[in-house]
Coordinates of C-alpha atoms and ligand atoms in Angstrom, one line a residue:
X6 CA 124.5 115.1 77.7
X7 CA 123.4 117.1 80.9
X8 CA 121.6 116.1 83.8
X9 CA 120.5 117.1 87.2
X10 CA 122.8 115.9 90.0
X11 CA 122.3 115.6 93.5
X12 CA 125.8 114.6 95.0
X13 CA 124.3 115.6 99.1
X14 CA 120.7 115.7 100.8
X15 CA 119.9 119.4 101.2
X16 CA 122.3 120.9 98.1
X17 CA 120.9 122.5 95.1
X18 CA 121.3 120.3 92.0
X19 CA 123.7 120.5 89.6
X20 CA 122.9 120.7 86.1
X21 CA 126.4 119.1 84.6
X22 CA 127.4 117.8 81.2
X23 CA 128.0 113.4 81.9
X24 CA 128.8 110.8 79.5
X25 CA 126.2 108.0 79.5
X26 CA 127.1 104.6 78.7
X27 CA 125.3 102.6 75.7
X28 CA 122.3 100.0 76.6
X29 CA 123.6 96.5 77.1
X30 CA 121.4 93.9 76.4
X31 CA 117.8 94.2 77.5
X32 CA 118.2 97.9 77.5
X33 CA 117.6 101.1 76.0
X34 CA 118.4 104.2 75.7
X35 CA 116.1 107.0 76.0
X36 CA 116.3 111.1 74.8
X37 CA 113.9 113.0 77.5
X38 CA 111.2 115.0 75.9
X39 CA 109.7 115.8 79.1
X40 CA 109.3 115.4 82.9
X41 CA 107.4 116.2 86.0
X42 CA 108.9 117.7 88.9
X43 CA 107.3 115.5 92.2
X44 CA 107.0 115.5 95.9
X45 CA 109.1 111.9 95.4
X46 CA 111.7 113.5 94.3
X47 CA 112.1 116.1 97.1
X48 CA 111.9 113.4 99.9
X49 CA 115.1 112.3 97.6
X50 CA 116.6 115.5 97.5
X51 CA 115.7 116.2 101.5
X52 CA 117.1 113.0 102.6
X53 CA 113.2 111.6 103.9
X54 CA 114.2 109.0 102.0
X55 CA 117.9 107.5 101.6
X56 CA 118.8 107.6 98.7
X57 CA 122.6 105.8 96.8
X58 CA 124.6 109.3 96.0
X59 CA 125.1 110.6 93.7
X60 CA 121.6 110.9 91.9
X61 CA 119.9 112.2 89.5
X62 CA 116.4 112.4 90.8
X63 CA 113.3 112.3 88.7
X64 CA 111.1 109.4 87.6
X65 CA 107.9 111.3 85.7
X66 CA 108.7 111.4 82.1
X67 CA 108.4 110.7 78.6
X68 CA 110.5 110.3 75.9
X69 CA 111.9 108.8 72.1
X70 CA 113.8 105.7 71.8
X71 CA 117.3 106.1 70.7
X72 CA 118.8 102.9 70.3
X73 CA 118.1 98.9 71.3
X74 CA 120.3 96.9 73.5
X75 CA 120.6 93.3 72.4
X76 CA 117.1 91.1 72.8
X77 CA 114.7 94.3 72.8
X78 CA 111.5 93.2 71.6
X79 CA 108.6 95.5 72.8
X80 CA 110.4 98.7 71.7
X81 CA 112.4 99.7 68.5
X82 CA 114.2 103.4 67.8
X83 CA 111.4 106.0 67.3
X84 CA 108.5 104.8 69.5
X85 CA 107.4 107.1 71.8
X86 CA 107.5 106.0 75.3
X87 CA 106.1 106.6 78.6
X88 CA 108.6 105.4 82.0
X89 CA 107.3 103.4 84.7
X90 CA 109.4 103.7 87.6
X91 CA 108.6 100.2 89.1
X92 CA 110.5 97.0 87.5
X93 CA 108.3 94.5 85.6
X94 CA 110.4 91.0 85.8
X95 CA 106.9 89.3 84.1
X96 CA 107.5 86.3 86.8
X97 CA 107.7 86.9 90.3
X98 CA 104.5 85.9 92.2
X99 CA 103.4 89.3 92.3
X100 CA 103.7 90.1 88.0
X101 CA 102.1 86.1 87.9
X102 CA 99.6 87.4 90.0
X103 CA 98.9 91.1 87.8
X104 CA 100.6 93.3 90.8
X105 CA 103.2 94.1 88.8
X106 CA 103.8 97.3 91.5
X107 CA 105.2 94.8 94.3
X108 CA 107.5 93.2 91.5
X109 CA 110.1 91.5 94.1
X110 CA 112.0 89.7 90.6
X111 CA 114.9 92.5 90.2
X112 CA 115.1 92.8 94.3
X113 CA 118.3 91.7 94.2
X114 CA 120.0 94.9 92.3
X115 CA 120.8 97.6 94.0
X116 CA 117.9 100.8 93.9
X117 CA 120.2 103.5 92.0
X118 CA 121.5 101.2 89.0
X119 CA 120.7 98.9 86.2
X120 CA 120.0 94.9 87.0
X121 CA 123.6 94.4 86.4
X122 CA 124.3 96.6 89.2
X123 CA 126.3 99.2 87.1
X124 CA 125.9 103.0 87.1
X125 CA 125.5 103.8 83.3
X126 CA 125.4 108.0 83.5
X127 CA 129.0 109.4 84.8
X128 CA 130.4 112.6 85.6
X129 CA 133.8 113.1 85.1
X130 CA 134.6 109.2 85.1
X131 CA 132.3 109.0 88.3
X132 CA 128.9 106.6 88.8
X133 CA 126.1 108.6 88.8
X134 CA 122.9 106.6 90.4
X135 CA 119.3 107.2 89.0
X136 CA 116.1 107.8 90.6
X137 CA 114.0 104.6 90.6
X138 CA 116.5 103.1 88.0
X139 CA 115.5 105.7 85.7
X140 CA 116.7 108.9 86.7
X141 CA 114.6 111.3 84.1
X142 CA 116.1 114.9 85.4
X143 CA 118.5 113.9 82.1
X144 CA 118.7 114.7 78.5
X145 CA 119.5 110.9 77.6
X146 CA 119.3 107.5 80.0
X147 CA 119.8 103.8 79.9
X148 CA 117.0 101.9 81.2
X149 CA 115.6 98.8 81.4
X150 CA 113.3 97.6 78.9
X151 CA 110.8 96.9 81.2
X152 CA 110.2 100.3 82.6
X153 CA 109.3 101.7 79.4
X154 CA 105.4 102.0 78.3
X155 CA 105.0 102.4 74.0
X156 CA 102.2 104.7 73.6
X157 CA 100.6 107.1 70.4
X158 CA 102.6 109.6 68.8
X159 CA 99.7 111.9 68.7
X160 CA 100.1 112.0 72.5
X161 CA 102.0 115.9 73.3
X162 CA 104.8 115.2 75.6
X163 CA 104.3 117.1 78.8
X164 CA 101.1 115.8 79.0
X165 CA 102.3 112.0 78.5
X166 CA 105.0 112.6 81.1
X167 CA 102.5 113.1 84.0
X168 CA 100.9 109.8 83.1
X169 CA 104.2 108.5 84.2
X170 CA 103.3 109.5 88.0
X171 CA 100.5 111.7 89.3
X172 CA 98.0 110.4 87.0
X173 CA 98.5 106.7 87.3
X174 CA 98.9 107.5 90.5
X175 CA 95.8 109.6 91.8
X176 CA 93.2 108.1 88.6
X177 CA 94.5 104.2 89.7
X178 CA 94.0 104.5 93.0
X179 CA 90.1 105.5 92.7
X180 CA 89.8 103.0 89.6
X181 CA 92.5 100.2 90.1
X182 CA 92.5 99.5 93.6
X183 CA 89.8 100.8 95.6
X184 CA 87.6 99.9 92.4
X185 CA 84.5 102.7 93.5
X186 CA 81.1 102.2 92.4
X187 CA 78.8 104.8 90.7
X188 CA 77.3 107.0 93.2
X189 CA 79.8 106.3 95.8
X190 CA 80.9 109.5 97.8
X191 CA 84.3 110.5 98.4
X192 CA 87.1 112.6 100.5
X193 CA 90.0 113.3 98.6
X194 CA 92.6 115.1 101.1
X195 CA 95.3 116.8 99.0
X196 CA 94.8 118.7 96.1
X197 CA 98.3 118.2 94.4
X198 CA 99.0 116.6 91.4
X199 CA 98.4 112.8 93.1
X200 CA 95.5 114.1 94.5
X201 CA 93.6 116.4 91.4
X202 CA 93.8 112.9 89.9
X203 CA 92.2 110.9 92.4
X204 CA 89.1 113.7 91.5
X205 CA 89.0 112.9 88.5
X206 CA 89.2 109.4 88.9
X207 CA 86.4 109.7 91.0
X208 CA 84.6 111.8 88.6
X209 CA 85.2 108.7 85.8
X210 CA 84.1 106.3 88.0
X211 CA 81.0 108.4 88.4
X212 CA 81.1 109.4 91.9
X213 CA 78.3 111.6 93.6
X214 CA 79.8 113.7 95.9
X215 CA 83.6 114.4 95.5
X216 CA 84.7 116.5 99.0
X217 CA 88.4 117.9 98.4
X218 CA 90.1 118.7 101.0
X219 CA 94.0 121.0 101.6
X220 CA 95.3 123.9 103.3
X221 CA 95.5 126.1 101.0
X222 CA 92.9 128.0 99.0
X223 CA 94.2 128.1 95.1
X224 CA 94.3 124.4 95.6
X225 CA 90.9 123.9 96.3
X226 CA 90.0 126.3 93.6
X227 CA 92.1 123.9 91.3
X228 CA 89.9 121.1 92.7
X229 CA 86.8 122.3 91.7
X230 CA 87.8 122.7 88.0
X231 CA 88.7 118.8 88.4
X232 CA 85.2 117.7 89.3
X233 CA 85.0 118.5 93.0
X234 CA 81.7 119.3 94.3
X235 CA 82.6 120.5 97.4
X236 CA 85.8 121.4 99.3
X237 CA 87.2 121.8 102.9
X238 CA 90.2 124.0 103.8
X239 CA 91.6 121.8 106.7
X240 CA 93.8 124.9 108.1
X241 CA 91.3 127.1 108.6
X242 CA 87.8 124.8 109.3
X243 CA 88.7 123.3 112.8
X244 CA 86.2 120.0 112.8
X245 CA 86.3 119.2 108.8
X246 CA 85.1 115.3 110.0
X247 CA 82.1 117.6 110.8
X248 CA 82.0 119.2 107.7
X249 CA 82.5 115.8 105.9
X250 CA 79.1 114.5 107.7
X251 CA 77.1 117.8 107.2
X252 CA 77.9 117.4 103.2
X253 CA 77.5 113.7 103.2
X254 CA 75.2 112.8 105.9
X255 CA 77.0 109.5 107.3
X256 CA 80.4 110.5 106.0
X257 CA 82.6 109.2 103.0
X258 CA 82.4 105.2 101.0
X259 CA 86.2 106.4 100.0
X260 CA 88.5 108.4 101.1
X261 CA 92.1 109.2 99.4
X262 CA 94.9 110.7 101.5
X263 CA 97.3 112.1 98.9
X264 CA 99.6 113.4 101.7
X265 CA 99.4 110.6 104.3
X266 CA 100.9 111.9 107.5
X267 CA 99.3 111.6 111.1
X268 CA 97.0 113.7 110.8
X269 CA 95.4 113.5 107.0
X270 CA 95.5 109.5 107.8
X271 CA 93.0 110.6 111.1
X272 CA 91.0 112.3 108.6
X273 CA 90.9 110.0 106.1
X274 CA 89.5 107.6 108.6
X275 CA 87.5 109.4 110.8
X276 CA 85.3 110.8 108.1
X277 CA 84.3 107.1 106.6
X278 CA 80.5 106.2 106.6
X279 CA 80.0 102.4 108.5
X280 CA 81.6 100.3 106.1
X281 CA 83.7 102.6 104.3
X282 CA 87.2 102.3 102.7
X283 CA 90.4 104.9 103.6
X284 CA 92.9 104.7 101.0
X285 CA 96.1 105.7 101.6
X286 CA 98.1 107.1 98.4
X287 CA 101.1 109.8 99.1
X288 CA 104.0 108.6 99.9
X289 CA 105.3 110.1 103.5
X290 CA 108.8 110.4 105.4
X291 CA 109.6 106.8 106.4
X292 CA 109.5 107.6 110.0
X293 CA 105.8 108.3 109.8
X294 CA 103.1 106.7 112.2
X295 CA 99.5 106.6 112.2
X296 CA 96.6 105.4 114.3
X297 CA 93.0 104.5 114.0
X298 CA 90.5 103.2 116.0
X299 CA 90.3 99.3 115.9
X300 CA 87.2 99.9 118.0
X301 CA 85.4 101.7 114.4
X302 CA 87.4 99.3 112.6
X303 CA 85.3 96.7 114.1
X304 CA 81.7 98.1 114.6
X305 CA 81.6 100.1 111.8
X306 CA 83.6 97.8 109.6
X307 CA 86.0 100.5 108.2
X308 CA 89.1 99.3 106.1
X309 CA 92.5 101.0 105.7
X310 CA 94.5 100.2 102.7
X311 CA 97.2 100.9 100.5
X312 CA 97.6 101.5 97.0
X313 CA 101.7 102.1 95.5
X314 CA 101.4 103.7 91.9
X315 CA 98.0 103.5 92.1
X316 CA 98.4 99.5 92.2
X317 CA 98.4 99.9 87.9
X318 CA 99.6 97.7 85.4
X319 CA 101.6 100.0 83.5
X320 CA 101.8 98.2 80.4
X321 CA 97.8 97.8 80.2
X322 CA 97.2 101.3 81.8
X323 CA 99.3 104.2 80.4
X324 CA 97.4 103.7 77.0
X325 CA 94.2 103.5 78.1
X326 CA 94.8 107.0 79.9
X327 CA 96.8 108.5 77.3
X328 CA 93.4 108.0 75.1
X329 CA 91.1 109.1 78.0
X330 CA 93.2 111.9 77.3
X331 CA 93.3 112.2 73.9
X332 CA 89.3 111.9 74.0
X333 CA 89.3 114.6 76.4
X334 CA 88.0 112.2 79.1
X335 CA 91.0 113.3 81.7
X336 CA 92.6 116.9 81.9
X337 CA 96.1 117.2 82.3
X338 CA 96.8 120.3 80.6
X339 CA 95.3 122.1 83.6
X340 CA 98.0 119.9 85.9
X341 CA 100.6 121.5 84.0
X342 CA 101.2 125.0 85.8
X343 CA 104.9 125.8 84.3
X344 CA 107.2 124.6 82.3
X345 CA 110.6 124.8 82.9
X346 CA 114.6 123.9 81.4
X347 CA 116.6 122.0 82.6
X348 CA 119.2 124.5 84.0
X349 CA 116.2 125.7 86.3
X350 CA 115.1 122.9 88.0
X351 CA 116.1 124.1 91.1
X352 CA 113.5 127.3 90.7
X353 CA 110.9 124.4 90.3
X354 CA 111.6 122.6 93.1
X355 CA 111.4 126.0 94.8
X356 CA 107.6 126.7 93.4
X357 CA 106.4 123.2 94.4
X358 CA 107.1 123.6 97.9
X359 CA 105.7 127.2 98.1
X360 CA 102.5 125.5 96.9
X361 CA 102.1 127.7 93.8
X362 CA 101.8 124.6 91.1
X363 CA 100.2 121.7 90.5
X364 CA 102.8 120.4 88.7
X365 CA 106.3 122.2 87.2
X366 CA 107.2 120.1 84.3
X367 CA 110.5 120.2 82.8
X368 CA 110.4 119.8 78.9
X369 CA 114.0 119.2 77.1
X370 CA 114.7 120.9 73.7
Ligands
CXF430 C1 107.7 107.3 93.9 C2 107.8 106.0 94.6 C3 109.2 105.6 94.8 C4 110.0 105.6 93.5 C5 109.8 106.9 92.8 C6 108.4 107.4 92.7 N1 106.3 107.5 93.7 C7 105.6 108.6 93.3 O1 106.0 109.7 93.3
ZN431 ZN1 106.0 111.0 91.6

């Protein structure tokens, strides 16, 4: 079977024929139907984030069960299946406690492999790691059992793919964590795939105002076709905190930073009404800082937070978006801006960082 390789930060990858090892118990093995090309996996690919090498990157995808390891209950050959790329041990404190995203029960493996700490995917009797665990820039992979979601066959695959990332992502963070009320008004800063969803997870929730804000303008075009009611270009308008208060009067209940660096986090919270809520949501470079004033903080009783994956249960979640998309209640076949193969995933990576997509999507024969 092929798959992607990245053997050094800052190569092309290399789209090689590797064996792949069969599921051992509590495994499975997967065939890729499709999968979403993602920011994550460039901060992979550029070394922002160190990563075991070599890798296939990739962690947005869907597929068809192959075959059962020993002990497989939830899954059997056939089903169609949605990845999660966060283990699900079912009894840490955290999966006790429903936050199965800070699952700290497989902590102990290393990041690239299976819990047994083998590499199943080799090239030319070499250990290939995978992304996440799961590695989906692949024709065929071993995973866990665990970080596979069963969903309806009805569901088309590019479309079930992105549920995998962006839209649990972007829809969770508005509906799972910061839980919004009806009527609340809100700054989403980003208009990428993360952050087209947090729109329309604001526009579920039955938001009032939804403010979109990025630096480019076919982005914020994009936004408006999501449910944004009115948008900002941040490279161009040179007070958009202003801006935010002109549209909203006392500023945002929510904001969503889908990009999270310095100066989207200073955004995020300086345009807060008293008493509003900055969520932060995109994943940046490690090495990242940010600050805020603690004298807001405190008189206007603003809180920052977090949200990884959009803090969703996968196993309760993907199928309760896969029918809000099936009932035409979420749009992801205007996320999907190209398709690619395999063999030119590089050219995708390419039209992601040149801004031209929302999301490049890799669909396998
Ligand atoms: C990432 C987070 C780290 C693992 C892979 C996916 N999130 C979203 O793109
Ligand atoms: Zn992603």
């Amino acid at each position: 079977m092929k798959a992607a390789v990245l053997f050094k930060p800052n190569e092309p990858l290399q789209v090689l024929e590797c064996e792949l090892d069969p599921p051992k118990a509590l495994e499975v093995r997967v065939k890729m139907k499709a999968a979403g090309v993602c920011q994550s996996d460039w901060h992979v690919m550029n070394g922002d984030w160190p990563s075991p090498m070599p890798i296939v990157p990739g962690h947005e995808a869907a597929g068809e069960i192959l075959e059962c390891g020993p002990g497989v209950t939830t899954v059997k050959p056939g089903d169609h299946v949605i990845f999660s790329f966060r283990p699900h041990c079912g009894r840490c404190r955290y999966c006790s406690q429903g936050r199965t995203v800070l699952c700290i029960g497989r902590s102990g493996s290393p990041p690239g492999a299976l819990y047994d700490g083998t590499l199943r995917i080799k090239h030319k009797g070499q250990g290939i790691n995978q992304m996440a665990r799961i590695g989906t820039f692949a024709e065929e992979v071993v995973v866990p059992e665990e970080m596979v979601v069963p969903i309806r066959k009805d569901m088309p695959w590019a479309q079930a793919a992105l549920v995998g990332c962006c839209v649990a992502t972007g829809v969770g963070a508005v509906t799972r964590h910061a839980k919004i009320e009806a009527g609340s008004t809100v700054l989403v800063i980003g208009c990428g795939g993360v952050g087209l969803n947090a729109i329309q997870g604001a526009v579920l929730s039955g938001a009032g105002k939804i403010v979109a804000a990025d630096i480019l303008d076919n982005k914020l075009e994009m936004a408006r076709t999501f449910g944004a009611t009115h948008t900002i270009n941040t490279a161009t308008d040179n007070d958009p905190v202003k801006k935010v208060k002109e549209i909203t009067g006392l500023g945002v209940d929510y904001s969503f930073d889908a990009v999270s660096n310095d100066r989207t986090q200073a955004l995020a919270f300086d345009a807060l009404a008293p008493g509003g809520h900055a969520v932060a949501v995109g994943i940046s470079a490690a090495t990242v800082r940010a600050s805020y004033s603690p004298f807001m903080m405190v008189f206007a009783e603003k809180t920052v937070s977090g949200t990884f994956y959009g803090s969703v249960r996968p196993d309760l979640d993907f199928p309760v978006l896969v029918d809000h998309y099936m009932n035409k209640r979420l749009n992801i076949d205007g996320l999907i801006s190209r398709t690619y193969k395999l063999q030119d995933i590089n050219d995708g990576f390419k039209r992601m960082m040149a801004g031209e997509v929302a999301r490049g999507v890799v669909v396998f024969e």
